[in-house]
Short mmCIF file of C-alpha atoms and ligand atoms in Angstrom, two decimals:
data_model
loop_
_atom_site.label_atom_id
_atom_site.label_comp_id
_atom_site.label_asym_id
_atom_site.label_seq_id
_atom_site.Cartn_x
_atom_site.Cartn_y
_atom_site.Cartn_z
CA UNK W 30 0.00 0.00 0.00
CA UNK W 31 2.08 2.86 -1.25
CA UNK W 32 -0.40 5.37 -2.47
CA UNK W 33 -1.08 7.49 0.62
CA UNK W 34 1.30 10.29 -0.31
CA UNK W 35 1.38 12.14 -3.58
CA UNK W 36 4.76 13.84 -3.76
CA UNK W 37 5.74 16.75 -6.00
CA UNK W 38 8.62 19.25 -6.14
CA UNK W 39 8.48 23.01 -6.61
CA UNK W 40 10.70 26.07 -6.21
CA UNK W 41 8.00 27.81 -4.24
CA UNK W 42 4.49 27.19 -3.03
CA UNK W 43 1.59 29.17 -1.75
CA UNK W 44 0.50 27.66 1.53
CA UNK W 45 -3.16 27.70 2.48
CA UNK W 46 -3.56 25.82 5.72
CA UNK W 47 -2.16 22.37 6.31
CA UNK W 48 1.25 21.38 7.65
CA UNK W 49 4.49 23.24 6.98
CA UNK W 50 7.65 21.20 7.57
CA UNK W 51 10.91 23.08 8.03
CA UNK W 52 14.45 21.78 8.53
CA UNK W 53 17.13 23.14 10.80
CA UNK W 54 20.75 22.18 11.35
CA UNK W 55 22.22 22.45 14.83
CA UNK W 56 24.90 24.85 13.63
CA UNK W 57 22.60 26.74 11.23
CA UNK W 58 20.17 29.59 11.78
CA UNK W 59 16.51 28.90 12.34
CA UNK W 60 14.37 28.44 9.23
CA UNK W 61 13.94 31.73 7.37
CA UNK W 62 12.11 31.56 4.08
CA UNK W 63 8.92 29.53 4.18
CA UNK W 64 6.94 31.28 1.45
CA UNK W 65 4.85 33.03 4.04
CA UNK W 66 3.69 29.79 5.64
CA UNK W 67 5.06 31.04 8.95
CA UNK W 68 7.41 33.83 10.00
CA UNK W 69 10.98 33.18 11.15
CA UNK W 70 10.08 35.04 14.34
CA UNK W 71 7.20 32.69 15.16
CA UNK W 72 9.45 29.66 14.65
CA UNK W 73 12.21 31.19 16.79
CA UNK W 74 9.70 31.91 19.57
CA UNK W 75 8.35 28.34 19.54
CA UNK W 76 11.90 26.92 19.44
CA UNK W 77 12.86 29.07 22.43
CA UNK W 78 9.87 28.05 24.52
CA UNK W 79 10.28 24.33 23.68
CA UNK W 80 14.10 24.48 24.05
CA UNK W 81 14.41 22.98 20.58
CA UNK W 82 18.10 22.52 19.72
CA UNK W 83 17.83 20.92 16.23
CA UNK W 84 19.57 17.73 17.32
CA UNK W 85 19.43 14.99 14.72
CA UNK W 86 15.79 13.96 14.14
CA UNK W 87 14.60 16.04 17.05
CA UNK W 88 11.16 17.53 16.35
CA UNK W 89 9.52 20.84 17.20
CA UNK W 90 5.78 20.54 16.57
CA UNK W 91 3.39 23.44 17.14
CA UNK W 92 0.13 25.00 16.03
CA UNK W 93 0.82 28.06 13.86
CA UNK W 94 -0.26 31.50 15.15
CA UNK W 95 -3.51 32.93 13.82
CA UNK W 96 -1.95 35.16 11.15
CA UNK W 97 0.18 32.40 9.60
CA UNK W 98 -0.73 30.72 6.30
CA UNK W 99 0.02 27.24 7.68
CA UNK W 100 -2.12 25.56 10.33
CA UNK W 101 0.66 23.51 11.86
CA UNK W 102 4.43 23.67 11.81
CA UNK W 103 6.94 20.88 12.30
CA UNK W 104 10.66 21.61 12.43
CA UNK W 105 12.89 18.58 11.94
CA UNK W 106 16.41 18.81 13.41
CA UNK W 107 19.33 17.68 11.25
CA UNK W 108 22.08 17.72 13.88
CA UNK W 109 25.46 19.16 12.86
CA UNK W 110 25.49 19.90 9.14
CA UNK W 111 29.02 18.48 8.78
CA UNK W 112 27.82 15.09 10.12
CA UNK W 113 25.02 14.69 7.55
CA UNK W 114 25.17 11.49 5.48
CA UNK W 115 22.91 10.27 2.67
CA UNK W 116 20.77 8.12 4.96
CA UNK W 117 19.94 11.12 7.18
CA UNK W 118 17.77 12.46 4.37
CA UNK W 119 15.72 9.27 4.44
CA UNK W 120 15.45 9.58 8.22
CA UNK W 121 14.40 13.22 8.02
CA UNK W 122 11.75 12.40 5.43
CA UNK W 123 10.51 9.52 7.55
CA UNK W 124 10.40 11.74 10.64
CA UNK W 125 8.42 14.38 8.74
CA UNK W 126 5.98 11.76 7.44
CA UNK W 127 5.38 10.51 10.98
CA UNK W 128 4.04 13.97 11.90
CA UNK W 129 1.47 14.38 9.11
CA UNK W 130 -1.41 13.38 11.38
CA UNK W 131 -4.73 14.61 10.04
CA UNK W 132 -3.23 17.14 7.60
CA UNK W 133 -4.07 16.50 3.96
CA UNK W 134 -1.69 19.08 2.54
CA UNK W 135 2.00 19.24 3.46
CA UNK W 136 4.59 21.76 2.31
CA UNK W 137 8.20 20.82 3.08
CA UNK W 138 10.72 23.66 3.01
CA UNK W 139 13.89 21.69 2.46
CA UNK W 140 16.58 24.35 2.10
CA UNK W 141 17.71 24.84 5.68
CA UNK W 142 20.09 27.74 6.37
CA UNK W 143 23.72 26.57 6.26
CA UNK W 144 22.91 23.24 4.62
CA UNK W 145 23.72 22.39 1.00
CA UNK W 146 20.72 20.35 -0.21
CA UNK W 147 21.37 18.40 -3.41
CA UNK W 148 18.77 16.96 -5.78
CA UNK W 149 19.71 13.49 -4.50
CA UNK W 150 19.12 14.62 -0.91
CA UNK W 151 15.68 15.90 -1.86
CA UNK W 152 14.83 12.65 -3.63
CA UNK W 153 16.02 10.62 -0.63
CA UNK W 154 13.92 12.78 1.70
CA UNK W 155 10.84 12.08 -0.42
CA UNK W 156 11.68 8.37 -0.51
CA UNK W 157 11.96 8.37 3.28
CA UNK W 158 8.51 9.93 3.52
CA UNK W 159 6.98 7.28 1.26
CA UNK W 160 8.62 4.39 3.09
CA UNK W 161 7.47 5.72 6.46
CA UNK W 162 3.91 6.34 5.26
CA UNK W 163 3.56 2.68 4.24
CA UNK W 164 0.84 0.76 6.06
CA UNK W 165 -0.40 -2.75 5.43
CA UNK W 166 -4.07 -2.26 6.23
CA UNK W 167 -5.85 -3.96 3.33
CA UNK W 168 -7.45 -6.50 5.66
CA UNK W 169 -8.75 -3.95 8.17
CA UNK W 170 -12.40 -3.21 7.57
CA UNK W 171 -12.69 -0.55 10.30
CA UNK W 172 -10.89 2.69 11.04
CA UNK W 173 -7.79 2.57 13.21
CA UNK W 174 -8.29 3.39 16.87
CA UNK W 175 -6.72 6.81 16.20
CA UNK W 176 -9.60 7.38 13.81
CA UNK W 177 -7.39 7.88 10.76
CA UNK W 178 -9.26 7.46 7.51
CA UNK W 179 -8.02 4.42 5.62
CA UNK W 180 -7.77 5.76 2.12
CA UNK W 181 -6.98 9.38 2.87
CA UNK W 182 -4.69 10.98 0.30
CA UNK W 183 -2.04 13.48 1.36
CA UNK W 184 -0.56 15.98 -1.08
CA UNK W 185 3.08 16.73 -0.34
CA UNK W 186 4.98 19.56 -2.01
CA UNK W 187 8.71 19.60 -1.45
CA UNK W 188 10.04 23.10 -1.90
CA UNK W 189 13.69 23.46 -2.89
CA UNK W 190 15.89 25.49 -5.23
CA UNK W 191 16.94 22.14 -6.76
CA UNK W 192 13.33 21.24 -7.63
CA UNK W 193 13.86 20.43 -11.32
CA UNK W 194 16.80 18.08 -10.74
CA UNK W 195 15.15 16.66 -7.63
CA UNK W 196 12.18 15.62 -9.72
CA UNK W 197 14.50 13.64 -12.02
CA UNK W 198 16.37 12.05 -9.13
CA UNK W 199 13.06 11.15 -7.52
CA UNK W 200 11.99 9.11 -10.55
CA UNK W 201 14.84 6.67 -9.75
CA UNK W 202 14.27 6.81 -6.01
CA UNK W 203 10.59 6.09 -6.55
CA UNK W 204 11.46 2.92 -8.49
CA UNK W 205 13.47 1.68 -5.52
CA UNK W 206 10.74 2.63 -3.04
CA UNK W 207 8.20 0.75 -5.16
CA UNK W 208 10.49 -2.29 -5.09
CA UNK W 209 10.87 -2.13 -1.31
CA UNK W 210 7.13 -1.72 -0.88
CA UNK W 211 6.45 -4.67 -3.18
CA UNK W 212 8.75 -6.74 -0.95
CA UNK W 213 6.97 -5.52 2.20
CA UNK W 214 3.53 -6.24 0.77
CA UNK W 215 4.51 -9.80 -0.14
CA UNK W 216 6.04 -10.52 3.28
CA UNK W 217 3.05 -9.03 5.11
CA UNK W 218 0.52 -10.91 2.97
CA UNK W 219 -1.11 -13.86 4.80
CA UNK W 220 -0.04 -17.33 3.72
CA UNK W 221 -3.50 -18.51 2.70
CA UNK W 222 -3.57 -15.76 0.10
CA UNK W 223 0.03 -16.01 -1.10
CA UNK W 224 1.07 -19.50 -2.18
CA UNK W 225 3.84 -20.40 -4.65
CA UNK W 226 1.51 -20.02 -7.65
CA UNK W 227 0.28 -16.59 -6.53
CA UNK W 228 3.85 -15.45 -5.82
CA UNK W 229 4.92 -16.59 -9.29
CA UNK W 230 2.05 -14.58 -10.79
CA UNK W 231 3.49 -11.51 -9.02
CA UNK W 232 6.82 -12.19 -10.71
CA UNK W 233 5.09 -12.47 -14.06
CA UNK W 234 3.78 -8.93 -13.59
CA UNK W 235 7.32 -7.59 -13.98
CA UNK W 236 6.88 -8.17 -17.71
CA UNK W 237 4.95 -4.90 -17.68
CA UNK W 238 8.22 -3.16 -16.83
CA UNK W 239 10.10 -4.85 -19.68
CA UNK W 240 11.57 -7.79 -17.75
CA UNK W 241 11.47 -11.33 -19.19
CA UNK W 242 9.82 -13.80 -16.83
CA UNK W 243 9.62 -17.58 -17.04
CA UNK W 244 7.76 -19.74 -14.54
CA UNK W 245 8.93 -23.33 -14.13
CA UNK W 246 6.37 -25.76 -12.75
CA UNK W 247 6.80 -29.09 -11.02
CA UNK W 248 7.21 -31.03 -14.26
CA UNK W 249 9.91 -28.68 -15.52
CA UNK W 250 11.77 -28.98 -12.24
CA UNK W 251 11.47 -32.77 -12.22
CA UNK W 252 13.03 -32.83 -15.69
CA UNK W 253 15.91 -30.70 -14.41
CA UNK W 254 16.42 -33.09 -11.50
CA UNK W 255 15.67 -30.64 -8.71
CA UNK W 256 15.07 -33.35 -6.13
CA UNK W 257 16.07 -31.17 -3.18
CA UNK W 258 13.56 -28.39 -3.88
CA UNK W 259 10.85 -30.89 -4.84
CA UNK W 260 11.39 -32.89 -1.66
CA UNK W 261 10.44 -29.84 0.40
CA UNK W 262 7.39 -29.12 -1.75
CA UNK W 263 5.96 -32.66 -1.73
CA UNK W 264 4.20 -32.26 1.62
CA UNK W 265 2.08 -29.36 0.41
CA UNK W 266 -1.07 -29.53 -1.67
CA UNK W 267 0.07 -26.29 -3.28
CA UNK W 268 2.61 -27.06 -6.02
CA UNK W 269 6.03 -25.34 -6.19
CA UNK W 270 7.23 -22.86 -8.76
CA UNK W 271 10.60 -21.48 -9.82
CA UNK W 272 10.42 -17.94 -11.17
CA UNK W 273 13.21 -16.74 -13.46
CA UNK W 274 13.26 -12.99 -14.02
CA UNK W 275 15.67 -11.36 -16.44
CA UNK W 276 16.33 -7.66 -16.83
CA UNK W 277 18.55 -6.91 -19.83
CA UNK W 278 19.59 -3.29 -19.38
CA UNK W 279 23.33 -3.80 -19.94
CA UNK W 280 25.57 -4.59 -22.89
CA UNK W 281 24.44 -7.65 -24.85
CA UNK W 282 27.55 -9.69 -24.06
CA UNK W 283 28.00 -8.65 -20.42
CA UNK W 284 27.62 -11.45 -17.87
CA UNK W 285 24.55 -10.93 -15.70
CA UNK W 286 24.59 -10.34 -11.98
CA UNK W 287 22.31 -12.83 -10.26
CA UNK W 288 20.09 -12.82 -7.19
CA UNK W 289 18.44 -15.91 -5.75
CA UNK W 290 15.73 -15.82 -3.10
CA UNK W 291 14.35 -18.35 -0.63
CA UNK W 292 10.61 -18.26 -1.15
CA UNK W 293 9.10 -20.60 1.44
CA UNK W 294 5.60 -19.15 1.49
CA UNK W 295 4.97 -20.87 4.81
CA UNK W 296 7.34 -22.92 6.94
CA UNK W 297 5.64 -25.27 9.40
CA UNK W 298 8.90 -27.18 9.73
CA UNK W 299 7.31 -30.15 7.94
CA UNK W 300 7.43 -33.49 9.80
CA UNK W 301 10.06 -31.94 12.12
CA UNK W 302 7.27 -29.58 12.99
CA UNK W 303 7.84 -26.23 14.72
CA UNK W 304 6.26 -25.35 18.08
CA UNK W 305 2.94 -23.49 17.84
CA UNK W 306 4.11 -20.27 19.53
CA UNK W 307 4.97 -17.66 16.93
CA UNK W 308 4.56 -20.01 14.00
CA UNK W 309 2.44 -17.38 12.24
CA UNK W 310 5.67 -15.45 11.63
CA UNK W 311 6.70 -18.16 9.19
CA UNK W 312 4.49 -16.51 6.59
CA UNK W 313 7.54 -14.28 6.18
CA UNK W 314 9.84 -17.16 5.24
CA UNK W 315 9.73 -15.89 1.68
CA UNK W 316 11.48 -12.63 2.68
CA UNK W 317 14.51 -13.49 0.55
CA UNK W 318 12.41 -14.06 -2.56
CA UNK W 319 10.44 -10.89 -1.77
CA UNK W 320 13.66 -8.87 -1.71
CA UNK W 321 14.75 -10.36 -5.04
CA UNK W 322 11.47 -9.57 -6.80
CA UNK W 323 11.54 -6.09 -5.21
CA UNK W 324 15.08 -5.54 -6.46
CA UNK W 325 14.21 -6.73 -9.98
CA UNK W 326 11.23 -4.37 -9.92
CA UNK W 327 13.51 -1.50 -8.92
CA UNK W 328 16.13 -2.25 -11.59
CA UNK W 329 13.53 -2.60 -14.35
CA UNK W 330 11.50 0.44 -13.25
CA UNK W 331 14.55 2.70 -13.23
CA UNK W 332 15.94 1.05 -16.38
CA UNK W 333 19.24 0.20 -14.73
CA UNK W 334 22.16 -0.26 -17.13
CA UNK W 335 22.89 -3.80 -16.05
CA UNK W 336 21.99 -7.35 -16.99
CA UNK W 337 20.40 -8.94 -13.96
CA UNK W 338 18.78 -12.26 -13.19
CA UNK W 339 16.42 -12.91 -10.29
CA UNK W 340 15.47 -16.44 -9.33
CA UNK W 341 12.79 -17.28 -6.78
CA UNK W 342 12.46 -20.76 -5.26
CA UNK W 343 8.79 -20.91 -4.28
CA UNK W 344 7.54 -23.76 -2.09
CA UNK W 345 5.47 -24.46 0.99
CA UNK W 346 6.88 -26.65 3.79
CA UNK W 347 4.01 -28.72 5.23
CA UNK W 348 3.60 -31.98 7.16
CA UNK W 349 1.44 -34.47 5.28
CA UNK W 350 1.12 -38.13 4.35
CA UNK W 351 3.31 -37.36 1.36
CA UNK W 352 5.78 -35.11 3.17
CA UNK W 353 9.46 -35.97 3.23
CA UNK W 354 10.84 -37.66 6.35
CA UNK W 355 14.01 -37.34 8.40
CA UNK W 356 16.19 -40.11 7.00
CA UNK W 357 15.11 -39.58 3.39
CA UNK W 358 17.90 -39.15 0.87
CA UNK W 359 17.23 -36.84 -2.07
CA UNK W 360 19.28 -36.16 -5.20
CA UNK W 361 19.80 -32.50 -6.07
CA UNK W 362 20.12 -31.05 -9.58
CA UNK W 363 23.90 -30.96 -9.04
CA UNK W 364 23.88 -34.75 -8.69
CA UNK W 365 24.97 -34.48 -5.06
CA UNK W 366 22.85 -36.51 -2.61
CA UNK W 367 21.47 -35.09 0.63
CA UNK W 368 20.36 -36.94 3.74
CA UNK W 369 17.45 -35.15 5.37
CA UNK W 370 18.08 -34.97 9.11
CA UNK W 371 15.55 -32.27 9.91
CA UNK W 372 12.76 -31.31 7.52
CA UNK W 373 12.76 -27.83 9.08
CA UNK W 374 16.13 -27.11 7.46
CA UNK W 375 14.28 -26.71 4.16
CA UNK W 376 15.52 -23.35 2.89
CA UNK W 377 18.97 -24.66 2.04
CA UNK W 378 17.39 -27.51 0.04
CA UNK W 379 15.40 -25.04 -2.05
CA UNK W 380 18.41 -22.77 -2.54
CA UNK W 381 20.81 -25.59 -3.35
CA UNK W 382 18.86 -26.39 -6.50
CA UNK W 383 18.07 -22.74 -7.32
CA UNK W 384 21.75 -21.69 -7.02
CA UNK W 385 22.94 -24.62 -9.12
CA UNK W 386 20.37 -23.86 -11.81
CA UNK W 387 21.31 -20.19 -11.81
CA UNK W 388 25.02 -20.94 -12.17
CA UNK W 389 24.61 -23.55 -14.91
CA UNK W 390 22.17 -21.58 -17.01
CA UNK W 391 23.48 -18.04 -16.68
CA UNK W 392 27.19 -18.29 -15.81
CA UNK W 393 26.74 -15.06 -13.82
CA UNK W 394 29.39 -12.52 -12.79
CA UNK W 395 28.31 -13.26 -9.24
CA UNK W 396 25.41 -14.77 -7.34
CA UNK W 397 23.90 -13.31 -4.19
CA UNK W 398 21.26 -15.31 -2.40
CA UNK W 399 18.94 -13.94 0.29
CA UNK W 400 17.19 -16.18 2.76
CA UNK W 401 15.46 -16.20 6.11
CA UNK W 402 17.62 -19.23 6.63
CA UNK W 403 18.37 -19.78 10.33
CA UNK W 404 17.22 -18.90 13.81
CA UNK W 405 20.92 -19.11 14.65
CA UNK W 406 21.69 -15.86 12.82
CA UNK W 407 19.20 -14.12 15.10
CA UNK W 408 21.03 -15.51 18.10
CA UNK W 409 24.35 -14.28 16.70
CA UNK W 410 23.45 -10.86 15.28
CA UNK W 411 19.93 -10.02 16.48
CA UNK W 412 17.89 -7.73 14.28
CA UNK W 413 20.51 -5.07 13.47
CA UNK W 414 22.68 -6.89 10.94
CA UNK W 415 22.03 -9.60 8.40
CA UNK W 416 24.64 -12.36 8.28
CA UNK W 417 26.98 -12.16 5.28
CA UNK W 418 28.89 -15.20 4.04
CA UNK W 419 31.02 -15.05 0.92
CA UNK W 420 33.76 -16.78 -1.04
CA UNK W 421 34.86 -13.45 -2.54
CA UNK W 422 36.39 -10.51 -0.66
CA UNK W 423 35.61 -7.89 -3.32
CA UNK W 424 31.94 -8.81 -3.49
CA UNK W 425 31.83 -8.97 0.29
CA UNK W 426 33.44 -5.53 0.70
CA UNK W 427 31.10 -4.00 -1.87
CA UNK W 428 28.14 -5.45 0.02
CA UNK W 429 29.39 -4.20 3.39
CA UNK W 430 29.82 -0.71 1.92
CA UNK W 431 26.33 -0.70 0.39
CA UNK W 432 25.05 -1.84 3.78
CA UNK W 433 26.54 1.16 5.55
CA UNK W 434 25.29 3.53 2.86
CA UNK W 435 21.69 2.30 3.00
CA UNK W 436 21.76 1.32 6.67
CA UNK W 437 20.66 -2.17 5.68
CA UNK W 438 23.65 -3.44 7.56
CA UNK W 439 25.59 -6.67 7.14
CA UNK W 440 28.12 -8.46 9.30
CA UNK W 441 30.50 -10.98 7.75
CA UNK W 442 30.74 -14.41 9.34
CA UNK W 443 33.27 -17.11 8.45
CA UNK W 444 33.30 -20.07 6.10
CA UNK W 445 35.96 -22.76 6.53
CA UNK W 446 36.65 -26.42 5.73
CA UNK W 447 36.38 -27.29 9.43
CA UNK W 448 32.77 -26.07 9.40
CA UNK W 449 32.09 -27.74 6.07
CA UNK W 450 33.04 -31.12 7.56
CA UNK W 451 30.14 -30.82 10.01
CA UNK W 452 27.63 -31.50 7.23
CA UNK W 453 29.27 -34.66 5.90
CA UNK W 454 26.79 -37.55 6.10
CA UNK W 455 27.17 -41.24 6.95
CA UNK W 456 24.83 -42.24 4.13
CA UNK W 457 24.88 -39.50 1.48
CA UNK W 458 27.18 -36.76 0.16
CA UNK W 459 25.94 -34.37 2.82
CA UNK W 460 23.24 -33.90 5.43
CA UNK W 461 20.96 -30.93 5.73
CA UNK W 462 21.87 -29.92 9.31
CA UNK W 463 25.17 -29.61 11.12
CA UNK W 464 24.23 -30.02 14.75
CA UNK W 465 23.78 -27.48 17.54
CA UNK W 466 26.86 -25.33 17.08
CA UNK W 467 27.45 -22.62 14.46
CA UNK W 468 24.02 -23.14 12.89
CA UNK W 469 24.15 -20.08 10.63
CA UNK W 470 27.60 -21.09 9.38
CA UNK W 471 26.83 -24.74 8.64
CA UNK W 472 23.76 -23.60 6.68
CA UNK W 473 26.04 -21.32 4.64
CA UNK W 474 28.52 -24.18 4.12
CA UNK W 475 25.66 -26.23 2.71
CA UNK W 476 24.86 -23.51 0.17
CA UNK W 477 28.51 -23.17 -0.80
CA UNK W 478 28.46 -26.76 -2.03
CA UNK W 479 26.17 -25.56 -4.85
CA UNK W 480 28.08 -22.54 -6.20
CA UNK W 481 31.39 -23.95 -7.52
CA UNK W 482 33.94 -21.11 -7.93
CA UNK W 483 31.50 -18.40 -8.95
CA UNK W 484 31.80 -15.31 -6.75
CA UNK W 485 28.93 -15.74 -4.31
CA UNK W 486 27.46 -14.22 -1.21
CA UNK W 487 24.73 -15.51 1.07
CA UNK W 488 22.72 -13.05 3.15
CA UNK W 489 20.91 -14.66 6.08
CA UNK W 490 18.06 -12.18 6.62
CA UNK W 491 16.08 -14.16 9.24
CA UNK W 492 16.58 -11.31 11.75
CA UNK W 493 16.14 -8.35 9.43
CA UNK W 494 13.42 -9.17 6.88
CA UNK W 495 10.58 -9.29 9.39
CA UNK W 496 9.63 -8.46 12.96
CA UNK W 497 12.59 -6.08 13.20
CA UNK W 498 12.38 -2.95 15.35
CA UNK W 499 10.83 0.21 13.94
CA UNK W 500 13.08 2.82 12.35
CA UNK W 501 12.40 6.31 10.99
CA UNK W 502 11.54 4.79 7.62
CA UNK W 503 9.82 1.56 8.63
CA UNK W 504 7.20 0.86 11.25
CA UNK W 505 5.69 -2.17 9.58
CA UNK W 506 6.33 -5.85 10.32
CA UNK W 507 7.99 -6.53 6.98
CA UNK W 508 10.95 -4.20 6.49
CA UNK W 509 11.65 -4.83 2.80
CA UNK W 510 15.28 -5.45 3.78
CA UNK W 511 17.63 -6.04 0.88
CA UNK W 512 16.01 -4.00 -1.87
CA UNK W 513 17.70 -0.68 -1.13
CA UNK W 514 20.91 -2.53 -0.21
CA UNK W 515 21.21 -4.44 -3.48
CA UNK W 516 20.03 -1.57 -5.64
CA UNK W 517 22.86 0.49 -4.12
CA UNK W 518 25.32 -2.38 -4.68
CA UNK W 519 24.39 -2.53 -8.37
CA UNK W 520 24.29 1.23 -8.80
CA UNK W 521 27.68 1.81 -7.17
CA UNK W 522 29.62 -1.05 -8.78
CA UNK W 523 28.02 -2.82 -11.69
CA UNK W 524 26.21 -0.33 -13.92
CA UNK W 525 27.23 1.27 -17.19
N1 LIG X 603 12.72 -20.38 8.34
C1 LIG X 603 13.52 -20.92 9.36
C2 LIG X 603 14.49 -19.94 9.99
C3 LIG X 603 13.89 -18.75 10.70
C4 LIG X 603 13.76 -18.75 12.08
C5 LIG X 603 13.54 -17.61 10.02
C6 LIG X 603 13.25 -17.66 12.73
C7 LIG X 603 13.01 -16.51 10.68
C8 LIG X 603 12.89 -16.53 12.03
C9 LIG X 603 14.33 -22.10 8.81
O1 LIG X 603 13.74 -22.80 7.78
C10 LIG X 603 14.54 -23.05 9.93
O2 LIG X 603 13.58 -23.58 10.40
N2 LIG X 603 15.79 -23.24 10.35
C11 LIG X 603 16.10 -24.11 11.42
C12 LIG X 603 17.29 -24.93 11.01
C13 LIG X 603 17.58 -26.07 11.93
C14 LIG X 603 16.48 -27.12 11.84
C15 LIG X 603 18.91 -26.66 11.56
C16 LIG X 603 16.41 -23.26 12.63
O3 LIG X 603 16.99 -22.19 12.49
O4 LIG X 603 16.01 -23.66 13.73
MN1 LIG X 604 12.45 -24.32 8.50
ZN1 LIG X 605 12.39 -21.78 6.63
#
């Protein structure tokens, strides 16, 4: 649900009621020009009374005096102007959006005294507003307890000297926001509504943006020998799908960059069934696939100059008379055999086949997979960083940098032969769990057995894709983690 705010840019505006948002740096003067929405003196008086010091994301919120053109005024603090980084513009936009309340018209006066505001900053501010305004309320039939109207539209005008360029920069930013919101919507969607077939249909919709989309069904996957993925799917009455999305925005001969997502639309654990408490959260076990489709949406919508492939492994993990058992041995597309120890370690089985397929068919420049793969990564890193595992230091460093830039943060964890040994099996080439210790790492070692020497990174997003704490730009259950991160990775390193 992304359509609450309608954002435009202008060099000036004539305010008639509504909310005026002003910005102020700690080391700058108070806001001066606000097109008559409010006088500098009135702002200074309110700031004095409230002891507002413009610390980063501090807010001064007051009703405008009678003679002002605006009804309400919000001043957002930026902290010291020399400390400002790109992400602060997202945060400031998100903070402003959180203060809209019942206003249906908002004028944002972006050019704070002493602060150089670029077109990119303005676009990021607008993106922050949109991300913060997101609500997943399509299944609520009544008004919220705060009485807010469900489908209320808010018109936002962002006033800045850089308006013309900001508008252009915003077109790109909007593509990325739409991708992140697509990912959030899919993760928030209940599992009865979103099965593998429905998810695949969502992927198919990317054709409208010029992407090529193929959907492989069970028969196709059986022909390819994807016994690991199919073993997970066989306990569900809803059949699996593999979605293959291609965006060809780069040079014809350039190797594609590839992204592979775990799309377990619901994870009961299968025969190794999970405890009841909190199991509803496992509707979000397709957060990796949601990030990949969101990223592909972003790249296609902003016509990124890159060849990219997105692959989604879509299955449901259910207990059933036909479900796979602990002790089963399955043969993956790679030919390697896997002893199932725990049917709840299903994500790696899906990804093993999806990664192998991706590598064989596309010979990509690199592969990055995203997966809500282990509870163990939550134990290790909590909700602030996703786990990063990689066989390539350059790819890893580029990812870490993009993580800091977007504040979708990563922390690198090790891979090593000593860990790999832990998934050797008595009866098959490997087993699908490695025991109690180092659970996030042994899961990553499993995946590495399906990537050969291709540069590869695995992001374990179990702690960051859902149920993560609120930030200035996200208050919803599903964060959309990974879309902004990977868009930035591509933009900074692999375009053109
Ligand atoms: N989908 C879960 C991991 C998960 C846990 C995601 C919590 C989000 C929040 C995954 O399929 C799983 O069940 N992993 C097991 C692996 C174990 C059986 C080796 C786990 O982490 O307990
Ligand atoms: Mn599981
Ligand atoms: Zn799972």
